[in-house]
XYZ file of N, CA and C in Angstrom:
870
model
N 1.074 -0.606 0.175
C 0.118 0.129 -0.391
C 0.984 1.093 0.196
N 0.831 2.332 -1.003
C 1.404 3.256 -1.258
C 0.422 4.563 -0.465
N 0.665 5.340 0.394
C 0.295 6.202 1.327
C 1.120 7.408 1.074
N 1.651 8.341 0.256
C 2.582 9.328 -0.288
C 1.876 10.517 0.066
N 2.070 11.421 0.485
C 1.523 12.540 0.815
C 0.310 12.806 1.006
N -0.064 11.784 2.223
C -1.383 12.525 2.649
C -1.253 12.608 4.230
N -1.989 13.271 4.287
C -2.360 13.725 5.767
C -3.604 13.167 6.709
N -1.978 12.522 7.350
C -2.764 11.339 8.117
C -3.260 11.449 9.423
N -4.273 12.149 9.893
C -4.856 12.994 10.895
C -5.897 11.235 11.904
N -6.547 11.964 13.013
C -6.684 10.699 13.762
C -7.850 10.014 12.983
N -8.955 10.256 12.322
C -9.976 9.773 11.501
C -9.269 9.407 10.567
N -8.728 9.724 9.536
C -8.509 8.553 8.251
C -7.204 7.789 8.778
N -6.294 7.687 9.913
C -5.746 6.457 10.669
C -6.691 5.589 10.851
N -7.528 5.778 11.861
C -8.641 4.974 12.599
C -9.010 3.840 11.337
N -9.296 4.622 10.216
C -10.303 4.174 9.219
C -9.182 3.197 8.712
N -8.035 3.421 8.407
C -7.309 2.810 7.466
C -6.661 1.885 8.331
N -6.537 1.854 9.744
C -6.393 0.485 10.854
C -7.511 -0.302 10.154
N -8.658 -0.136 10.221
C -9.692 -1.540 10.280
C -9.425 -1.944 8.614
N -8.807 -1.360 7.741
C -8.946 -1.575 6.446
C -7.598 -3.080 6.276
N -6.707 -2.425 6.836
C -5.280 -3.370 6.977
C -5.458 -4.508 7.912
N -6.273 -5.006 8.713
C -7.276 -5.945 9.199
C -7.913 -6.900 8.472
N -8.466 -6.330 7.634
C -8.919 -7.153 6.333
C -8.203 -7.342 5.063
N -7.181 -6.867 4.999
C -6.088 -7.010 4.272
C -4.867 -7.056 3.786
N -4.291 -8.214 4.359
C -2.739 -7.998 4.921
C -2.201 -7.375 3.831
N -0.891 -6.793 4.057
C -0.183 -5.737 3.362
C 1.023 -7.115 3.140
N 1.693 -6.499 2.387
C 3.536 -7.292 2.167
C 4.269 -5.483 2.065
N 3.855 -4.795 1.684
C 4.724 -3.403 1.640
C 3.875 -1.930 1.679
N 4.471 -1.430 3.302
C 3.573 -0.276 3.165
C 4.235 0.854 2.766
N 4.079 1.964 2.170
C 4.415 2.962 1.867
C 3.962 4.954 2.650
N 5.196 4.887 3.505
C 4.456 6.467 3.929
C 5.275 7.353 3.399
N 5.473 7.706 2.817
C 6.318 8.799 1.909
C 5.803 10.259 2.023
N 6.849 10.989 2.545
C 6.051 13.105 2.813
C 5.166 13.079 3.618
N 4.817 12.071 4.793
C 3.705 12.387 5.509
C 3.548 13.364 6.766
N 5.114 13.646 6.793
C 5.126 14.400 7.871
C 4.207 13.460 9.382
N 4.878 12.527 9.410
C 4.149 11.453 10.315
C 4.165 12.418 11.837
N 5.013 12.015 12.021
C 5.171 12.838 13.537
C 4.992 11.813 14.874
N 4.633 12.028 15.916
C 4.797 10.939 17.228
C 3.272 10.583 16.719
N 2.313 11.024 16.461
C 1.046 10.424 15.853
C 0.952 9.338 14.585
N 2.052 10.010 13.579
C 1.599 9.048 12.351
C 3.122 7.970 12.405
N 3.899 7.876 13.608
C 4.869 6.690 14.109
C 3.746 5.604 14.348
N 3.124 6.162 15.436
C 2.579 5.198 16.321
C 0.803 3.889 15.282
N 0.319 5.185 14.486
C -0.109 5.009 13.296
C 0.815 3.439 12.766
N 2.087 3.941 12.519
C 2.597 2.799 11.538
C 2.916 1.415 12.796
N 3.222 1.591 13.915
C 3.760 0.263 14.515
C 2.325 -0.161 14.695
N 1.043 0.600 14.559
C -0.322 -0.629 14.685
C -0.248 -1.001 13.014
N -0.661 -0.474 12.187
C 0.015 -1.220 10.926
C 0.795 -2.477 11.166
N 2.140 -1.990 11.302
C 3.065 -3.229 11.374
C 2.579 -4.280 12.600
N 1.775 -4.151 13.649
C 1.591 -5.519 14.383
C 0.500 -5.677 13.942
N -0.430 -5.391 12.825
C -1.504 -5.920 12.378
C -1.638 -6.767 11.103
N -0.498 -6.636 10.670
C 0.005 -7.342 9.587
C 1.472 -7.657 9.678
N 1.214 -9.118 9.607
C 2.470 -10.033 9.819
C 3.090 -10.532 8.878
N 2.299 -10.311 7.807
C 2.756 -10.566 6.494
C 4.256 -9.342 5.812
N 3.874 -8.558 6.465
C 4.339 -7.082 5.663
C 6.002 -7.533 5.979
N 6.445 -6.903 4.952
C 7.825 -7.315 4.603
C 8.720 -6.271 4.559
N 7.918 -5.126 3.872
C 8.747 -3.626 3.946
C 7.974 -2.514 3.848
N 8.913 -2.178 5.277
C 8.375 -0.232 5.648
C 9.084 0.255 5.085
N 8.695 1.729 4.468
C 9.356 2.805 3.656
C 8.663 4.274 4.158
N 9.059 4.346 5.396
C 8.953 5.873 5.546
C 10.076 7.367 5.231
N 10.266 7.109 4.410
C 11.185 8.415 3.896
C 10.726 9.599 3.776
N 11.449 10.559 3.919
C 10.752 11.999 3.835
C 10.291 12.087 4.907
N 9.655 11.235 6.219
C 9.411 11.956 7.305
C 10.414 11.998 8.864
N 10.197 13.331 9.253
C 10.881 13.389 10.261
C 11.062 12.433 11.563
N 12.030 12.054 12.439
C 11.527 11.240 12.886
C 12.429 12.343 14.241
N 12.104 13.294 15.449
C 12.752 13.746 15.949
C 12.529 13.269 17.522
N 12.476 12.281 17.826
C 11.907 12.038 19.194
C 13.019 10.678 19.072
N 13.420 10.518 20.423
C 14.248 9.052 20.693
C 13.351 8.265 20.961
N 12.099 8.450 21.616
C 11.089 7.367 22.092
C 10.616 6.785 21.056
N 10.251 7.718 20.221
C 9.225 7.111 18.613
C 10.219 6.476 17.934
N 12.166 6.603 17.790
C 12.796 5.832 16.606
C 12.985 4.936 17.758
N 13.047 4.709 19.260
C 12.784 3.226 19.917
C 11.344 2.125 19.495
N 10.636 2.950 19.639
C 9.294 2.670 19.428
C 9.086 1.992 18.051
N 9.500 2.651 17.032
C 9.279 1.895 15.457
C 10.630 0.949 15.825
N 12.185 1.031 15.883
C 12.620 -0.183 15.591
C 12.311 -1.197 16.538
N 11.881 -1.301 17.817
C 11.606 -2.299 18.647
C 10.611 -3.076 17.572
N 9.356 -2.303 17.306
C 8.531 -2.959 16.467
C 8.331 -4.031 14.985
N 9.617 -3.165 14.641
C 10.118 -3.971 13.461
C 10.916 -4.896 13.397
N 12.002 -5.044 14.836
C 12.832 -5.955 15.264
C 12.099 -7.216 15.411
N 10.918 -6.985 16.162
C 9.996 -8.005 16.725
C 9.206 -8.769 15.449
N 8.731 -8.002 14.616
C 7.883 -8.094 13.263
C 8.841 -9.660 12.895
N 7.931 -10.699 12.570
C 8.233 -11.952 11.770
C 8.548 -12.081 10.437
N 8.334 -10.633 9.575
C 8.692 -10.837 8.227
C 9.102 -9.861 7.835
N 9.423 -8.718 8.366
C 9.921 -7.133 7.515
C 11.249 -7.296 7.705
N 11.759 -7.291 6.590
C 13.242 -7.419 6.104
C 14.043 -6.020 5.700
N 13.162 -5.138 4.871
C 13.020 -4.038 4.419
C 12.929 -2.796 5.067
N 14.052 -1.729 5.340
C 13.607 -1.133 5.820
C 14.019 0.275 5.522
N 13.131 1.689 4.781
C 13.651 2.805 4.285
C 13.561 3.690 5.212
N 14.703 4.742 5.432
C 14.318 5.543 6.081
C 15.366 6.796 5.947
N 15.326 7.213 4.423
C 15.980 7.967 3.413
C 15.260 9.468 4.340
N 16.285 10.225 3.957
C 15.483 11.899 4.568
C 14.844 12.282 5.598
N 15.252 11.215 7.006
C 14.918 11.167 8.027
C 15.132 11.830 9.055
N 16.035 12.807 8.420
C 17.195 14.038 9.431
C 17.660 13.061 10.690
N 17.845 11.778 10.456
C 18.665 11.129 11.585
C 19.954 11.635 11.988
N 20.468 12.345 11.189
C 22.178 12.784 11.271
C 21.764 14.090 12.364
N 20.897 14.283 12.850
C 20.510 15.662 13.935
C 20.359 15.320 15.021
N 20.353 13.930 15.185
C 20.355 13.651 16.523
C 21.118 12.343 17.027
N 22.288 12.619 18.067
C 23.248 10.962 17.909
C 22.259 10.360 18.850
N 21.507 10.447 19.776
C 20.399 9.985 20.302
C 19.662 8.975 19.538
N 18.984 9.890 18.676
C 17.831 8.852 17.412
C 19.009 7.978 16.777
N 19.919 8.041 16.285
C 21.119 7.432 15.690
C 21.037 6.267 16.254
N 21.258 6.238 17.632
C 21.944 5.095 18.334
C 20.075 4.171 18.441
N 19.085 4.628 18.880
C 18.239 4.018 18.798
C 17.893 3.443 17.398
N 18.345 3.842 16.228
C 17.808 3.490 14.940
C 18.748 2.352 14.234
N 20.037 2.640 14.731
C 21.050 1.566 13.743
C 20.812 0.100 14.393
N 20.540 -0.002 15.463
C 20.120 -1.314 16.221
C 19.477 -2.358 14.906
N 18.360 -1.943 14.689
C 17.789 -2.138 13.115
C 18.491 -2.803 12.139
N 19.574 -2.622 11.883
C 20.427 -3.358 10.818
C 20.551 -4.460 10.613
N 21.326 -5.241 12.215
C 21.904 -6.164 12.314
C 19.960 -7.271 11.902
N 19.045 -6.703 12.145
C 17.959 -7.746 11.869
C 17.297 -7.813 10.385
N 17.550 -6.697 9.333
C 17.363 -6.571 8.213
C 17.907 -7.144 6.935
N 17.356 -7.501 5.893
C 18.442 -7.973 4.813
C 18.711 -6.999 3.880
N 17.700 -5.736 3.812
C 18.560 -4.247 2.931
C 17.404 -3.217 4.285
N 18.597 -2.021 4.229
C 18.144 -0.844 4.698
C 18.748 0.075 3.715
N 17.863 1.564 3.982
C 18.446 2.634 3.141
C 18.175 3.339 3.894
N 19.422 4.714 4.150
C 19.673 5.282 5.336
C 20.024 6.504 4.634
N 20.006 7.179 3.470
C 19.966 7.700 2.164
C 19.893 9.546 2.495
N 20.531 10.344 2.360
C 21.083 11.847 2.826
C 20.142 11.882 4.031
N 20.790 11.472 4.974
C 20.474 11.947 6.655
C 21.780 12.385 6.983
N 22.862 13.013 6.594
C 23.669 13.816 7.222
C 24.344 13.209 8.512
N 24.815 11.755 7.888
C 25.286 11.035 8.882
C 26.693 11.194 8.967
N 27.468 11.519 7.933
C 28.848 11.741 7.765
C 29.482 12.510 9.264
N 30.522 11.521 9.708
C 30.982 12.313 10.853
C 30.839 12.247 12.037
N 29.190 11.555 11.951
C 28.780 11.393 13.242
C 28.990 9.817 13.789
N 28.150 10.075 15.487
C 28.597 8.700 15.921
C 27.740 7.773 14.864
N 26.611 7.707 14.464
C 26.021 6.915 13.582
C 27.031 6.128 12.634
N 27.928 6.854 12.182
C 29.205 6.019 11.098
C 29.743 4.453 12.024
N 30.458 5.241 13.319
C 30.738 4.401 13.980
C 30.296 2.993 14.081
N 28.790 3.205 14.670
C 27.262 2.469 15.056
C 27.392 1.464 13.999
N 27.373 2.054 13.104
C 27.304 0.848 11.747
C 28.423 0.068 11.383
N 29.532 0.638 11.962
C 30.340 0.048 11.349
C 30.786 -1.060 12.590
N 30.180 -0.822 13.970
C 30.236 -1.838 14.930
C 29.465 -3.002 14.153
N 27.886 -2.727 13.851
C 27.089 -3.650 13.440
C 27.371 -4.220 12.116
N 28.120 -4.009 11.204
C 28.719 -4.408 10.319
C 29.790 -5.908 10.799
N 30.579 -5.075 11.360
C 31.521 -5.580 11.788
C 31.237 -7.156 12.884
N 30.055 -6.809 13.092
C 29.829 -8.375 13.506
C 29.295 -9.314 12.689
N 29.095 -8.843 11.505
C 28.800 -9.893 10.176
C 27.120 -10.044 10.688
N 26.429 -9.019 10.316
C 25.005 -9.637 10.603
C 24.159 -10.406 9.542
N 23.135 -10.389 9.184
C 22.630 -11.294 8.203
C 22.042 -9.788 6.987
N 22.426 -8.488 7.386
C 22.328 -7.139 6.263
C 23.333 -7.541 4.995
N 21.829 -7.313 3.686
C 22.760 -7.966 2.700
C 23.271 -6.640 1.589
N 22.118 -5.665 1.665
C 22.468 -4.498 0.957
C 22.090 -3.221 2.349
N 23.150 -2.302 2.056
C 22.857 -1.027 2.669
C 23.350 0.145 1.995
N 22.233 1.289 2.215
C 23.159 2.122 1.153
C 22.529 3.878 2.015
N 24.354 4.438 1.752
C 24.131 5.573 2.694
C 24.538 6.627 1.698
N 23.982 6.572 0.744
C 24.371 7.655 -0.060
C 23.619 9.213 0.451
N 24.566 10.009 -0.398
C 24.321 11.380 -0.069
C 24.221 11.560 1.708
N 25.438 11.232 2.350
C 24.930 11.355 3.832
C 26.286 12.063 3.902
N 27.290 12.889 3.248
C 28.596 13.385 3.636
C 29.209 12.701 4.120
N 29.565 11.665 4.163
C 30.271 10.448 4.490
C 32.413 11.284 4.063
N 32.874 11.163 4.952
C 34.307 11.821 4.997
C 35.298 10.677 4.895
N 36.590 11.113 4.219
C 37.374 10.106 3.888
C 37.797 9.245 5.407
N 37.870 9.575 6.607
C 37.818 9.140 7.977
C 36.467 8.224 7.925
N 35.226 8.558 7.589
C 34.343 7.664 7.582
C 34.296 6.296 6.761
N 35.153 6.927 5.922
C 35.931 5.554 4.898
C 36.257 4.367 5.162
N 37.337 4.929 6.014
C 38.295 4.140 6.897
C 37.437 3.186 7.914
N 37.110 4.021 8.143
C 36.300 2.888 9.739
C 34.772 2.421 8.943
N 34.641 2.626 8.002
C 33.562 1.301 7.352
C 34.381 0.414 7.132
N 35.632 0.486 5.921
C 36.211 -0.330 5.194
C 36.994 -1.744 6.501
N 37.437 -1.057 7.598
C 38.065 -1.588 8.603
C 36.915 -2.774 9.162
N 35.818 -2.232 9.236
C 34.337 -3.312 9.892
C 34.364 -4.182 8.670
N 34.332 -4.060 7.659
C 33.874 -4.795 6.424
C 35.371 -6.060 6.102
N 36.273 -5.811 6.777
C 37.314 -6.859 6.963
C 36.789 -8.158 7.360
N 35.990 -8.085 7.971
C 35.267 -9.168 8.573
C 33.839 -9.281 8.693
N 33.655 -8.626 7.688
C 31.798 -9.222 7.270
C 31.923 -9.926 5.897
N 31.011 -11.161 5.870
C 30.641 -11.922 4.495
C 29.432 -11.654 4.068
N 28.673 -11.186 4.884
C 27.396 -11.499 3.851
C 26.753 -10.264 3.570
N 27.197 -9.110 3.776
C 26.580 -7.760 2.719
C 27.685 -7.453 1.315
N 26.133 -7.877 0.778
C 26.575 -7.856 -0.827
C 26.888 -6.461 -1.321
N 26.142 -5.917 -1.153
C 26.268 -4.441 -2.107
C 25.915 -3.356 -1.168
N 27.173 -2.165 -0.933
C 27.318 -1.151 -0.130
C 26.668 0.029 -1.417
N 25.777 1.122 -0.748
C 25.658 2.155 -2.083
C 26.362 3.221 -1.472
N 27.509 4.345 -1.989
C 28.330 5.381 -1.477
C 27.980 6.193 -2.078
N 27.254 6.614 -3.483
C 27.082 7.642 -4.145
C 27.035 8.937 -3.499
N 27.569 10.059 -4.453
C 26.956 11.405 -4.209
C 27.397 11.795 -1.987
N 29.164 10.873 -2.048
C 29.472 11.219 -0.565
C 30.631 12.269 -0.799
N 31.353 12.855 0.485
C 32.183 13.929 0.338
C 33.952 13.386 0.472
N 33.826 11.677 -0.266
C 34.979 11.230 0.003
C 36.187 11.989 -1.467
N 37.602 12.107 -0.991
C 38.374 12.256 -1.476
C 38.940 11.167 -2.095
N 40.187 10.999 -3.069
C 40.682 10.504 -3.472
C 41.416 9.495 -2.197
N 41.724 9.961 -1.521
C 42.103 9.341 0.040
C 40.643 8.177 0.688
N 39.816 8.573 0.539
C 38.637 7.759 1.160
C 38.306 7.083 0.021
N 38.148 7.494 -0.928
C 37.971 6.210 -2.439
C 39.481 5.369 -2.878
N 40.425 5.259 -2.143
C 41.560 4.572 -2.033
C 41.432 3.515 -0.874
N 40.992 3.994 0.313
C 40.463 3.258 1.215
C 39.640 2.000 1.152
N 38.190 2.281 0.436
C 37.299 1.409 0.011
C 38.121 0.801 -1.033
N 38.583 1.206 -1.695
C 39.450 -0.066 -3.216
C 40.531 -0.575 -2.320
N 41.223 -0.343 -1.312
C 42.141 -1.174 -0.951
C 41.619 -2.610 -0.570
N 40.044 -2.354 0.321
C 38.971 -2.889 1.067
C 38.544 -4.327 -0.026
N 38.367 -4.206 -1.138
C 37.595 -4.740 -1.665
C 38.980 -5.202 -3.293
N 40.456 -4.746 -3.132
C 41.405 -4.865 -4.109
C 42.453 -4.844 -3.482
N 43.375 -5.299 -2.320
C 44.387 -4.443 -2.323
C 45.644 -5.453 -2.756
N 46.096 -4.545 -3.837
C 46.907 -5.102 -4.384
C 48.570 -5.167 -4.165
N 48.909 -5.249 -2.812
C 50.015 -5.097 -2.423
C 50.572 -6.672 -3.035
N 50.346 -7.375 -2.829
C 50.764 -8.702 -3.103
C 49.421 -9.783 -2.858
N 49.626 -11.099 -3.684
C 49.000 -12.490 -3.373
C 48.053 -12.463 -2.028
N 48.813 -12.910 -1.149
C 48.191 -12.564 -0.176
C 46.847 -11.464 0.474
N 47.445 -9.804 0.306
C 46.777 -9.475 0.085
C 45.493 -8.977 -0.228
N 45.490 -9.432 -2.060
C 44.470 -9.818 -2.605
C 43.649 -10.661 -2.238
N 44.199 -11.743 -1.561
C 43.258 -13.133 -1.282
C 42.676 -12.566 0.371
N 43.045 -11.667 1.060
C 42.807 -11.156 2.271
C 41.693 -10.078 2.005
N 41.630 -9.533 0.624
C 40.782 -8.430 0.324
C 39.415 -9.233 0.906
N 38.309 -7.886 0.971
C 36.933 -8.454 0.919
C 36.325 -9.064 -0.396
N 35.791 -10.391 -0.513
C 35.119 -10.765 -1.942
C 33.505 -10.742 -1.986
N 33.176 -10.471 -0.952
C 31.410 -10.247 -0.917
C 31.328 -8.776 -1.416
N 31.210 -8.007 -0.817
C 30.635 -6.632 -0.861
C 30.880 -6.117 -2.307
N 30.052 -5.399 -2.959
C 30.452 -4.766 -4.101
C 29.751 -3.160 -3.457
N 30.886 -2.559 -4.096
C 30.701 -1.429 -3.381
C 30.547 -0.137 -4.847
N 28.759 0.214 -4.707
C 28.402 1.006 -5.667
C 28.807 2.655 -5.222
N 30.248 3.038 -6.391
C 30.017 4.577 -6.136
C 30.763 4.470 -7.511
N 30.705 6.149 -8.063
C 31.468 6.016 -9.570
C 32.541 5.564 -9.466
N 33.761 5.618 -8.726
C 35.003 5.074 -9.091
C 35.034 4.089 -8.285
N 34.515 2.946 -7.653
C 34.799 2.020 -7.060
C 33.795 0.908 -7.536
N 33.027 0.918 -8.753
C 32.058 -0.246 -9.066
C 32.617 -0.786 -9.762
N 32.871 -2.502 -10.147
C 33.621 -3.396 -10.975
C 33.835 -4.176 -10.198
N 34.410 -4.549 -8.879
C 34.765 -5.496 -7.684
C 33.630 -6.289 -7.598
N 34.020 -7.709 -7.148
C 32.260 -8.281 -6.203
C 31.279 -8.066 -7.244
N 31.484 -8.458 -8.330
C 30.397 -8.416 -9.015
C 29.633 -10.114 -9.244
N 30.453 -10.799 -8.887
C 29.309 -11.871 -8.895
C 29.166 -12.415 -7.881
N 28.087 -13.809 -7.694
C 27.320 -13.993 -6.573
C 28.259 -15.007 -5.771
N 29.191 -15.635 -6.033
C 30.221 -16.501 -5.549
C 31.460 -15.603 -4.923
N 31.828 -15.580 -3.731
C 32.931 -14.667 -3.241
C 33.741 -15.441 -3.536
N 33.820 -17.105 -3.721
C 35.332 -17.839 -4.174
C 35.519 -17.382 -5.901
N 34.476 -17.227 -6.548
C 34.628 -16.698 -7.773
C 35.522 -15.116 -8.173
N 35.014 -14.475 -7.363
C 35.323 -13.473 -6.896
C 36.976 -12.942 -6.469
N 37.525 -13.832 -5.953
C 38.542 -13.811 -5.358
C 39.875 -14.301 -6.631
N 38.917 -15.471 -7.153
C 39.821 -16.033 -8.317
C 39.699 -14.980 -9.326
N 38.801 -14.322 -9.412
C 38.993 -12.870 -10.468
C 39.940 -12.150 -10.452
N 40.258 -11.812 -9.338
C 41.129 -10.634 -8.363
C 42.735 -11.686 -8.880
N 42.493 -12.633 -8.245
C 44.287 -13.501 -8.496
C 44.426 -13.195 -10.032
N 43.668 -13.815 -10.805
C 43.861 -14.053 -12.309
C 44.097 -12.598 -12.931
N 43.535 -11.858 -12.456
C 44.381 -10.658 -12.702
C 44.995 -9.823 -12.712
N 45.911 -10.108 -11.011
C 46.929 -9.866 -10.761
C 48.195 -11.127 -11.758
N 47.483 -12.207 -11.463
C 48.255 -13.056 -12.379
C 48.803 -12.879 -13.918
N 47.477 -12.653 -14.601
C 47.771 -12.573 -16.110
C 48.314 -11.360 -16.340
N 48.478 -10.432 -15.577
C 49.425 -9.261 -16.451
C 50.985 -9.335 -16.544
N 51.077 -9.056 -17.210
C 52.896 -9.053 -17.924
C 53.329 -7.775 -16.741
N 52.518 -7.143 -16.338
C 53.315 -5.945 -15.656
C 53.352 -6.444 -14.300
N 52.501 -7.127 -13.935
C 52.268 -7.188 -12.440
C 52.982 -8.960 -11.974
N 54.484 -9.318 -12.674
C 55.041 -10.230 -12.379
C 55.504 -10.324 -11.294
N 55.789 -9.066 -10.902
C 56.731 -8.997 -8.976
C 55.878 -10.019 -8.157
N 54.502 -9.950 -8.250
C 53.664 -11.029 -7.578
C 54.148 -12.721 -7.304
N 55.102 -12.601 -8.270
C 55.882 -13.900 -7.935
C 57.140 -13.886 -7.725
N 57.541 -12.985 -7.388
C 59.490 -12.519 -6.982
C 59.753 -13.677 -5.937
N 58.648 -14.108 -5.012
C 59.256 -14.383 -4.028
C 58.029 -15.689 -3.670
N 57.846 -16.249 -4.930
C 56.728 -17.544 -4.814
C 57.344 -18.632 -4.912
N 57.210 -19.447 -3.794
C 58.132 -20.762 -3.742
C 57.947 -21.854 -4.928
N 59.223 -22.171 -5.098
C 59.040 -23.313 -6.102
C 58.323 -24.059 -6.321
N 58.300 -24.593 -4.685
C 56.951 -25.872 -5.265
C 55.567 -25.821 -5.421
N 55.183 -24.339 -5.519
C 53.756 -24.399 -5.894
C 53.767 -23.630 -7.046
N 55.246 -23.599 -7.721
C 54.609 -22.488 -9.128
C 53.990 -23.477 -9.970
N 54.228 -24.898 -10.232
C 53.392 -25.777 -11.162
C 51.843 -25.399 -10.845
N 51.511 -25.224 -9.814
C 50.060 -25.101 -9.321
C 49.642 -23.535 -9.548
N 49.738 -22.804 -9.580
C 50.002 -21.339 -10.118
C 49.815 -21.209 -11.587
N 50.390 -22.246 -11.999
C 50.540 -22.023 -13.572
C 49.144 -22.674 -13.907
N 49.085 -24.034 -13.304
C 48.136 -24.241 -13.513
C 46.469 -23.662 -13.325
N 46.763 -23.117 -12.156
C 45.495 -21.902 -11.874
C 45.049 -21.351 -12.882
N 46.548 -20.477 -13.420
C 46.215 -19.327 -14.542
C 45.568 -19.831 -15.276
N 45.684 -21.380 -15.991
C 45.511 -21.666 -16.991
C 44.053 -22.406 -17.002
N 43.847 -22.749 -16.020
C 42.151 -23.536 -16.099
C 41.445 -22.223 -15.735
N 41.830 -21.251 -15.318
C 40.614 -19.802 -15.470
C 40.751 -19.296 -16.404
N 41.489 -19.331 -17.499
C 41.967 -19.124 -19.001
C 40.825 -20.108 -19.783
N 40.916 -21.370 -19.175
C 39.654 -22.424 -19.852
C 38.031 -22.199 -19.991
N 37.747 -21.180 -18.784
C 36.894 -21.584 -18.393
C 35.536 -21.361 -19.620
N 36.205 -19.974 -20.500
C 34.983 -19.854 -21.519
C 35.606 -20.615 -22.934
N 34.594 -21.528 -23.560
C 35.082 -22.331 -24.823
C 35.710 -21.636 -26.035
N 37.010 -22.135 -26.116
C 37.591 -22.175 -27.275
C 38.206 -20.626 -26.710
N 38.803 -20.187 -25.683
C 39.629 -19.085 -25.218
C 40.971 -19.490 -25.275
N 41.555 -18.342 -25.702
C 43.486 -19.015 -25.491
C 43.915 -17.786 -24.027
N 42.653 -17.635 -23.378
C 43.783 -17.066 -22.477
C 44.521 -17.487 -21.184
N 44.074 -18.413 -21.050
C 44.786 -19.533 -20.310
C 46.174 -19.595 -21.234
N 46.442 -19.931 -22.439
C 48.024 -20.421 -22.929
C 48.582 -19.246 -22.792
N 47.893 -17.740 -23.080
C 48.514 -16.653 -23.258
C 49.036 -16.105 -21.985
N 48.301 -16.106 -21.136
C 48.685 -16.124 -19.512
C 49.451 -17.060 -18.901
N 50.011 -18.190 -19.589
C 51.179 -18.929 -18.694
C 52.036 -18.747 -19.744
N 52.054 -18.226 -21.198
C 53.530 -18.248 -21.302
C 53.698 -16.678 -20.694
N 52.493 -15.710 -20.694
C 53.330 -14.404 -20.168
C 54.009 -14.943 -18.873
N 53.471 -15.759 -17.642
C 54.080 -15.856 -16.713
C 55.436 -16.708 -16.954
N 55.340 -17.231 -17.692
C 56.772 -18.415 -17.886
C 57.960 -17.550 -18.395
N 57.345 -16.714 -19.508
C 58.506 -15.803 -19.698
C 59.437 -15.221 -18.777
N 58.606 -14.772 -18.039
C 59.287 -13.561 -17.478
C 59.584 -14.233 -15.755
N 59.386 -15.630 -15.712
C 59.570 -15.771 -14.367
C 61.248 -16.591 -14.448
N 61.918 -17.237 -13.195
C 62.839 -17.873 -13.842
C 62.678 -19.681 -13.850
N 62.627 -19.998 -14.653
C 62.277 -20.948 -15.593
C 63.259 -22.154 -15.167
N 65.052 -21.875 -15.130
C 65.537 -22.507 -14.976
C 65.603 -23.158 -13.313
N 65.218 -22.732 -12.664
C 64.979 -22.777 -11.444
C 63.821 -23.686 -11.261
N 63.163 -23.817 -12.124
C 61.460 -25.088 -12.225
C 61.979 -25.961 -12.773
N 63.126 -26.116 -14.103
C 63.876 -27.167 -14.138
C 64.213 -27.959 -13.353
N 65.152 -27.178 -12.186
C 65.578 -27.906 -11.413
C 65.406 -28.453 -10.512
N 63.952 -28.392 -10.312
C 62.846 -28.941 -8.687
C 62.761 -30.152 -9.996
N 63.016 -31.429 -8.825
C 62.627 -32.591 -9.065
C 60.903 -32.553 -8.398
N 59.945 -32.732 -9.381
C 58.415 -33.551 -8.691
C 58.535 -34.504 -8.099
């Protein structure tokens, strides 16, 4: 049900509540209603009456009371089905206490959007990071247009090092410089050496103009393989093999060739193997007895 830009006075609210009892909903969208305390309590009643509700969207409604925020979050967390929560443009960044009340909901949702809430540089970023570091079930998080800084980027990157569930993090329209973008880039593709690449986050895809393109596959293992392949198959990155133990070199070659043959008729595997062997210390390989 969509109720956008509607004046939800007490009479209208009562009529709607009666209809909710007869028509179970999966989505409830209450955009731009200036809900206030009364409106939020209406939303809580609607949540209680619809055990089938999966998405609650109350964007563009100001949440200016900690008590209202706590009431809303408690009901959302207790609900058996709600897994999507949209709180864009609710002025959450105006109060640390409201942020502290809202952020706990992230750990119980599959998708959360907090766009345009001026969260950057606030306690909310630290709370979001703590939640992400605990590896919750959350798979999609949108933080677009939140004035996030380079320091915020570092905090989020540190948190996501231990997160294996978040699939997509939307970061467009924030205040990152090349420093902040670099921090997030290192999270998904730290190209210092093969070990660093291996330890990068292979689950989360970062949606930001300069960060898109990594972890786009559904299988984290395939994302990791793609990054390793990118490093190994480039003739300009042979430095990755400088300290490679001779004993595992045949495995490296086999790995590169196998990846290159994923597409039928592709010569990538053979070309990549040639590139590696032509620049590596081949006499050592021949001296080693398998």
